[in-house]
Coordinates of C-alpha atoms and ligand atoms in Angstrom, one line a residue:
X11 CA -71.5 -89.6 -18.7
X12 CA -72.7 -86.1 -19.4
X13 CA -75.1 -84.6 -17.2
X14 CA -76.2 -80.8 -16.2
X15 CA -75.0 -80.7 -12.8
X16 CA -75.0 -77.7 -10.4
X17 CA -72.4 -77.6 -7.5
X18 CA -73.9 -74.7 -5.7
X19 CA -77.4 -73.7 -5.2
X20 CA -79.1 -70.4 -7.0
X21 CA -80.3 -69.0 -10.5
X22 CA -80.3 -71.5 -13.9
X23 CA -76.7 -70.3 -15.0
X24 CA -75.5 -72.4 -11.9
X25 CA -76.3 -75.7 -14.4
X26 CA -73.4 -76.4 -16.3
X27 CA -73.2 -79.5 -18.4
X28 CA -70.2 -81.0 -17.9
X29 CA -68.8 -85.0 -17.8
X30 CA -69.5 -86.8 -14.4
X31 CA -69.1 -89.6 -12.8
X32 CA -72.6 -91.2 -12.2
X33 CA -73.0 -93.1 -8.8
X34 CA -74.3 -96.6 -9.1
X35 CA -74.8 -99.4 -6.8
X36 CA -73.9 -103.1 -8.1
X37 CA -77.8 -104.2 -7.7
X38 CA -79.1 -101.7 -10.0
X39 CA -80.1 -101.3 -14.1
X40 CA -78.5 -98.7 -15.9
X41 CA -81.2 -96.7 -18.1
X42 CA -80.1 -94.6 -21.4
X43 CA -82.3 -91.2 -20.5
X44 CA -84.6 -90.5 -23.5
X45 CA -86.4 -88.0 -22.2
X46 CA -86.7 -86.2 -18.6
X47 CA -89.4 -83.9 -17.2
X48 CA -88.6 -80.1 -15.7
X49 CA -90.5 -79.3 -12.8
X50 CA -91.0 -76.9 -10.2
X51 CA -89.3 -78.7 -7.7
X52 CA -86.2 -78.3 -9.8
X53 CA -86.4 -74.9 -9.7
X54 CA -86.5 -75.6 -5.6
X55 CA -83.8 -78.1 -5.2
X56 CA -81.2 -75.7 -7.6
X57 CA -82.3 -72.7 -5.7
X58 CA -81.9 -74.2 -2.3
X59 CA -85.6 -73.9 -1.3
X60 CA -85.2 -77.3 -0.8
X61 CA -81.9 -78.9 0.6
X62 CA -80.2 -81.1 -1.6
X63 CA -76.3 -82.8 -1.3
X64 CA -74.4 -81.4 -3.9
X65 CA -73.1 -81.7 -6.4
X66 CA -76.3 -82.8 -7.5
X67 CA -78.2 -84.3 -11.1
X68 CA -82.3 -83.3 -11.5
X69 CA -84.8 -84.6 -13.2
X70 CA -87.5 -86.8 -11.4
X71 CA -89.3 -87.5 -14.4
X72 CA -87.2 -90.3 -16.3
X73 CA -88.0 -92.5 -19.8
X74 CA -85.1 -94.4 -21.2
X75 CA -84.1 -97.6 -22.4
X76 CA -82.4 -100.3 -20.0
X77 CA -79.0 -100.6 -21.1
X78 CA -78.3 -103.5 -18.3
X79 CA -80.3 -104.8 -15.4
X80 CA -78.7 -107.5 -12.7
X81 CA -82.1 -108.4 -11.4
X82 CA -82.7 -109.5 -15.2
X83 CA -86.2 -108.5 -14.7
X84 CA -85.3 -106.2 -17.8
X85 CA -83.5 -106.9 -20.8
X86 CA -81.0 -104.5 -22.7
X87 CA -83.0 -102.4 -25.0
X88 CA -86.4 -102.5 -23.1
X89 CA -88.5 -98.9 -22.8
X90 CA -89.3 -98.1 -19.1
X91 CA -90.6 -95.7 -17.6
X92 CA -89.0 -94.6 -13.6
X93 CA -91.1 -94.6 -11.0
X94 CA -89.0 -91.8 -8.5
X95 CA -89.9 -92.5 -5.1
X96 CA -87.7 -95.4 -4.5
X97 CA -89.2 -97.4 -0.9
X98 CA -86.4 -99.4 1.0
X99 CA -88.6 -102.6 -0.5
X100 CA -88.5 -103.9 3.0
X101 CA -91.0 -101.6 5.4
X102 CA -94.6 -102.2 6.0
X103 CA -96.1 -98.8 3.7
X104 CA -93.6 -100.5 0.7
X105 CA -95.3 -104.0 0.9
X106 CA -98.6 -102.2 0.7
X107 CA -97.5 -100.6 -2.6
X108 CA -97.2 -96.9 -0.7
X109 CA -93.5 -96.6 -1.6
X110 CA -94.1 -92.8 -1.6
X111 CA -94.6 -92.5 2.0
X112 CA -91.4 -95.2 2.8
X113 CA -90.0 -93.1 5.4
X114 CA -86.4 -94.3 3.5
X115 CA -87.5 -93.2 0.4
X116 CA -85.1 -91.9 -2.1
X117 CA -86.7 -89.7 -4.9
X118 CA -85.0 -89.7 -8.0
X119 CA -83.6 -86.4 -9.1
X120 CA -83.6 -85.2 -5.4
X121 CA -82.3 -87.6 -2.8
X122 CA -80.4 -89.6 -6.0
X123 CA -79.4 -87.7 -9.7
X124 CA -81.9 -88.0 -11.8
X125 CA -82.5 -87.5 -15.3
X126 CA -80.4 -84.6 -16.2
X127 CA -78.4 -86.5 -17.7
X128 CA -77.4 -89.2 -20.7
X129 CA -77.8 -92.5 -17.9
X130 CA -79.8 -93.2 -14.6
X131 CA -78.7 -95.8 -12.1
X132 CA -82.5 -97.3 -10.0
X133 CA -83.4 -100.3 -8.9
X134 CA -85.3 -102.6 -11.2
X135 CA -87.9 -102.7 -9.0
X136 CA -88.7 -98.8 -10.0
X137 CA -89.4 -99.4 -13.7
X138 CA -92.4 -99.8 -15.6
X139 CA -92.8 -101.0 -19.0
X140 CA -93.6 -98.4 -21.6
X141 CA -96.6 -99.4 -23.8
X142 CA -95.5 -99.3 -27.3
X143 CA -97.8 -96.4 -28.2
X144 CA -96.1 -93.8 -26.4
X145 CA -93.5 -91.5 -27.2
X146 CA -90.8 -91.3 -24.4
X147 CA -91.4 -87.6 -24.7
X148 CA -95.1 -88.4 -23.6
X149 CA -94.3 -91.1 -20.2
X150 CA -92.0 -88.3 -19.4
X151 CA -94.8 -86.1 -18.7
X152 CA -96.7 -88.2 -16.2
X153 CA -95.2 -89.0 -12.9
X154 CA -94.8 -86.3 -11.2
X155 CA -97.2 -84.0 -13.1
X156 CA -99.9 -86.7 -13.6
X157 CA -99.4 -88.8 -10.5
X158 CA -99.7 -86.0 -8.5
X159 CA -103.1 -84.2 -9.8
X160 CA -104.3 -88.0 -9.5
X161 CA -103.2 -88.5 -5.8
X162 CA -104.8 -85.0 -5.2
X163 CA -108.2 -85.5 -7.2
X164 CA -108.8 -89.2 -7.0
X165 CA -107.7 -90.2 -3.8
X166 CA -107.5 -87.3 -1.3
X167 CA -110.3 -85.3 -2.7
X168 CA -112.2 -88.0 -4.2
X169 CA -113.7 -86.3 -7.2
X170 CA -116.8 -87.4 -8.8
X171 CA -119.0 -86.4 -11.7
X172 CA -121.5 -84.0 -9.3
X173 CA -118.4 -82.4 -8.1
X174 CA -117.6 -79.1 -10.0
X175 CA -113.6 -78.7 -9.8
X176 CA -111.5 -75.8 -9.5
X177 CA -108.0 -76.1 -10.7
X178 CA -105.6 -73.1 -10.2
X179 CA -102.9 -72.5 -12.5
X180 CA -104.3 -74.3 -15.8
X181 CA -101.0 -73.7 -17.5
X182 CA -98.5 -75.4 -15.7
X183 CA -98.1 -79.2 -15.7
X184 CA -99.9 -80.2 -12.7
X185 CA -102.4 -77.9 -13.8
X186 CA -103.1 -79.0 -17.5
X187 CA -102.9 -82.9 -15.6
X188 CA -105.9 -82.3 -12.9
X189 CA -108.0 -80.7 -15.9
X190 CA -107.9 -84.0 -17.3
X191 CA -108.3 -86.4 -15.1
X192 CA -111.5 -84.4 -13.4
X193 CA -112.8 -84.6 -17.2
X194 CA -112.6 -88.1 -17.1
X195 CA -113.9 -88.6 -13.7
X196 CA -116.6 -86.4 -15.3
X197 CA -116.5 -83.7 -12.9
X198 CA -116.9 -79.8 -14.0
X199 CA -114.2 -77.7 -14.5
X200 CA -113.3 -74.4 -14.0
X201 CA -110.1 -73.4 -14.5
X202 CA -107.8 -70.0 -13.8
X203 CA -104.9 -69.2 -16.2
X204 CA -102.7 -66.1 -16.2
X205 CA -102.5 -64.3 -19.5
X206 CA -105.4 -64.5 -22.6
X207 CA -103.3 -66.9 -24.3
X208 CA -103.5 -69.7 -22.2
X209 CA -107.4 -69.4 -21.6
X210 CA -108.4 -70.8 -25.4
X211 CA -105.7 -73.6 -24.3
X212 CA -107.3 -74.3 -21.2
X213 CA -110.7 -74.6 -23.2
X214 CA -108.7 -76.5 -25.8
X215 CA -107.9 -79.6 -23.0
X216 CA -111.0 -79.7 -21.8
X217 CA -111.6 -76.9 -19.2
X218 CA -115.3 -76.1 -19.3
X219 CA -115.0 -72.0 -17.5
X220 CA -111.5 -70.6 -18.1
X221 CA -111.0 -67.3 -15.6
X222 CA -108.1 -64.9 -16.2
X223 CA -106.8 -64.5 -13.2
X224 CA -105.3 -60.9 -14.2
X225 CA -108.4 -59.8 -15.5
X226 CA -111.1 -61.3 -13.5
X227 CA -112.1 -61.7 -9.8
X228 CA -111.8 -65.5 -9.2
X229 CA -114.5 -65.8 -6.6
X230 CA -117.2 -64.1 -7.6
X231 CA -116.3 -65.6 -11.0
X232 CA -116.5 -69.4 -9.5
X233 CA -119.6 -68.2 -6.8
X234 CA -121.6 -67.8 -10.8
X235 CA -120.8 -70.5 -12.1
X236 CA -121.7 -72.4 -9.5
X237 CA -124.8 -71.0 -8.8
X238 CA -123.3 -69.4 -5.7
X239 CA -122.3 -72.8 -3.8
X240 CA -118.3 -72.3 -4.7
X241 CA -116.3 -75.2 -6.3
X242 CA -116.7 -78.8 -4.3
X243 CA -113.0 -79.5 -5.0
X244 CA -110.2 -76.8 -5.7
X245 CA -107.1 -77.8 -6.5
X246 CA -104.0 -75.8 -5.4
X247 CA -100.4 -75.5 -6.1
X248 CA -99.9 -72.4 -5.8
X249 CA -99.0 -71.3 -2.0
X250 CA -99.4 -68.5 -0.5
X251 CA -100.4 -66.0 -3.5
X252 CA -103.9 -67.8 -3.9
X253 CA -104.8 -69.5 -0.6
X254 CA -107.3 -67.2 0.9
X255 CA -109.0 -67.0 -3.1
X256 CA -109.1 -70.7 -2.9
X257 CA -110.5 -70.8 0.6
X258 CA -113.3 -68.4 -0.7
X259 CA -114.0 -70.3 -3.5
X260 CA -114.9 -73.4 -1.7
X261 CA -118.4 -74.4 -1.1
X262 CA -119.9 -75.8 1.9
X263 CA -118.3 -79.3 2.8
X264 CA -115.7 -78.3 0.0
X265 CA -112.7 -80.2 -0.4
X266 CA -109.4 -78.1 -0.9
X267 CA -106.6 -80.1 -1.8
X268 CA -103.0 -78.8 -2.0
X269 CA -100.0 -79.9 -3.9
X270 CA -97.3 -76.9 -3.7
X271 CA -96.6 -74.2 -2.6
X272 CA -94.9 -72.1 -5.4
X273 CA -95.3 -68.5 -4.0
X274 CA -94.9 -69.0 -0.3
X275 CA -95.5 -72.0 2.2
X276 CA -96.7 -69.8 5.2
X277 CA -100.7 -69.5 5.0
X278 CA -103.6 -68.0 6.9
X279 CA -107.2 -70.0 7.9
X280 CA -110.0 -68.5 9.1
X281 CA -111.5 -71.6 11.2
X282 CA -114.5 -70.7 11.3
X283 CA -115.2 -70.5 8.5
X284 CA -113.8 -74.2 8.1
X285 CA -115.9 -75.9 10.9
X286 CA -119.1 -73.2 10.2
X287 CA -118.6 -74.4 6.2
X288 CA -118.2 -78.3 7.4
X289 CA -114.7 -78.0 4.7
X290 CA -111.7 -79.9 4.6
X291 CA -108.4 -78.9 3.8
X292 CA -106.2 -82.2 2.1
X293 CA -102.3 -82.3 1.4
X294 CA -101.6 -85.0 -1.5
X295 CA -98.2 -85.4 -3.2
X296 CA -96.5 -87.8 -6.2
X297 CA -98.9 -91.3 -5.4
X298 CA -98.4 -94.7 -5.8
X299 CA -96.8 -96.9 -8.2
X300 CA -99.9 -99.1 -8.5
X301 CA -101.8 -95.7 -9.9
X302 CA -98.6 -95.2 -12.2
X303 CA -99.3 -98.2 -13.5
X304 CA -103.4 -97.1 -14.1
X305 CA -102.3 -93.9 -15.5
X306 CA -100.2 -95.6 -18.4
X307 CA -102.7 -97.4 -19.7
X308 CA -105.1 -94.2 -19.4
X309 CA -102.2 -92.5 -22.0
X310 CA -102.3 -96.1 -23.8
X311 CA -105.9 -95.8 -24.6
X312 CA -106.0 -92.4 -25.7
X313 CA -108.1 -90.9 -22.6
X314 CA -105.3 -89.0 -20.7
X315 CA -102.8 -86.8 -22.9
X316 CA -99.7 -85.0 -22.2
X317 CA -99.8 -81.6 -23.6
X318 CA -95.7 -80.8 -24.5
X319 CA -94.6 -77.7 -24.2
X320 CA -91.1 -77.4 -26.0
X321 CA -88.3 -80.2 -26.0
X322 CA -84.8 -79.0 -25.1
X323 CA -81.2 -80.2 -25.6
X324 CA -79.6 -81.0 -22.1
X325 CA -77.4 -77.5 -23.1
X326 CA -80.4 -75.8 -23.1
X327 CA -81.3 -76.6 -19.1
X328 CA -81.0 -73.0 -18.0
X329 CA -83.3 -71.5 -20.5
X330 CA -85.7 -74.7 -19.7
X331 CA -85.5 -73.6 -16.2
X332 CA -85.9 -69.8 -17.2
X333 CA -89.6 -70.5 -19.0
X334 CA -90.6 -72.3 -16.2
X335 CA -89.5 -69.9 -13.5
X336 CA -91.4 -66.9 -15.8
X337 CA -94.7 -69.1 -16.2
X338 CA -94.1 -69.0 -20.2
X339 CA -94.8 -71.9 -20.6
X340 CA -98.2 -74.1 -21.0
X341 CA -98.0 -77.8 -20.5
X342 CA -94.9 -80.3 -20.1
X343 CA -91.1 -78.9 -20.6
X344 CA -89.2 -81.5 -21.8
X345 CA -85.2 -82.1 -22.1
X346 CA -83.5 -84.8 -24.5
X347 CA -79.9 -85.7 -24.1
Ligands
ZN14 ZN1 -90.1 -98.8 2.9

């Protein structure tokens, strides 16, 4: 098959598409890749941030058509959708449907090649049906993107409609995600975005304050909107760059949850401010497959959205990679064998 692989870790020109030979067990369905998600932890794994064996296949966001399935639970033909954090099926956190936290898990695109490529070898047992109203382009978008804002928001931070909600980094896909699903929880949002072009695009998907980061000071910015309480909920990604804004944006018995940790891993707390404000500090990562399952029909009724970026050729990898790595972009980056 042909597949953008990289053999050594560092900058996008490392990706070279090339024909490979893609490792497959005898138990597992063979998917056609229609569509595959870029995200940040691709950028990671190809720089080395992460460890990965190489040579190694990205893409953890996978929509295809079964060409084959063993456990003829599929048939030839059929749309699924991948669900990347493949449990061992046997242990007690897979049985309760917490395959994500499988200490054997294998996620696609990082412990296993992922969608980089023109087929994906996974167990039956991680697809999901795509309704027939979605675009491949569109399922592509949500699990890591949408799955994560939604372990974050719903079940670590567990948003409601008197919480107001501050999402950091409106732009990027976990951003645009968490927007939307603390609209339809009907919290408020406020959101921050780095250049005046993506704040009428933040507005646009349903952001109800939109701060320029670059332009505006984020706290005293959230401390009015909120009357001077700070946000109930912020929602972080970013790392190190934005921790201590996010800290001072939080109100009393605030929850801050975080998801990444883009410009730097190694962060500061005050703690007394934590125990003397009664917050709580939450880590929350790519959830369940049972909430995978919610958030497709969400897309199939029309109240979640992905917001696409741009849609590359596989040959266009690198310069995918290169708009993400310089923030360009706003929304999902997508990339079509
Ligand atoms: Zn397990």
């Amino acid at each position: 098959m042909k597949a953008a692989v990289f053999e050594r870790t560092g900058g996008p020109e490392v990706l070279a598409v090339k024909e490979v030979e893609l490792p497959r067990k005898s138990n597992e369905a063979l998917i056609r890749v229609e569509a595959t998600g870029v995200n940040r932890i691709d950028v990671w794994l190809r720089t080395g941030l992460y460890p990965v064996r190489l040579p190694h296949v990205l893409g953890v966001d996978v929509a295809g058509t079964v060409l084959e399935d063993p456990s003829e639970t599929f048939k030839a033909g059929d749309r699924v959708l991948v669900y990347p954090n493949v449990g061992c099926g046997r242990c007690e956190l897979c049985a309760a449907g917490e395959e994500n936290l499988c200490p054997r898990m294998e996620r696609v695109g990082q412990h296993r090649w992922g969608g980089y490529a023109e087929t994906v070898a996974v167990h039956s047992r991680a697809l999901i049906r795509i309704p027939d109203n979605l675009a491949f382009e569109e399922a592509a978008s949500i699990p890591v993107n949408f799955l994560t804002a939604w372990d974050a928001l719903v079940r670590a931070a567990r948003i409601s409609c008197n919480d107001s909600v501050l999402v950091v980094g409106a732009g990027s896909g976990v951003g645009y995600a968490a927007i939307q699903i603390a609209k339809l929880h009907g919290s408020k949002v406020i959101a921050t975005v780095g250049s005046d072009e993506k704040v009428e695009m933040a507005h646009r998907i349903g952001a109800d304050h939109v701060i320029n980061r670059k332009k505006s000071d984020v706290v005293k910015e959230v401390m009015e909107i909120t009357g001077g309480r700070g946000a109930d909920v912020v929602f972080e990604h970013a790392g190190k760059e934005f921790w201590q804004t996010a800290l001072k944006s939080l109100g009393l018995k605030g929850r801050l949850v975080t998801v990444g940790a883009t410009t730097g891993q190694e962060v500061g707390i005050d703690i007394r401010a934590l125990y003397n404000r009664r917050q709580y500090v939450i880590g929350a990562g790519v959830g369940s497959k049972p909430d995978l399952h919610r958030l497709l029909a969400l897309f199939s009724e029309g109240r979640l959205r992905a917001h696409i970026d741009r849609v590359y050729r596989l040959e266009e990898a690198r310069e995918a990679h290169r708009r993400m790595e310089a923030s360009e972009h706003f929304g999902k980056i997508i990339l079509r064998p």
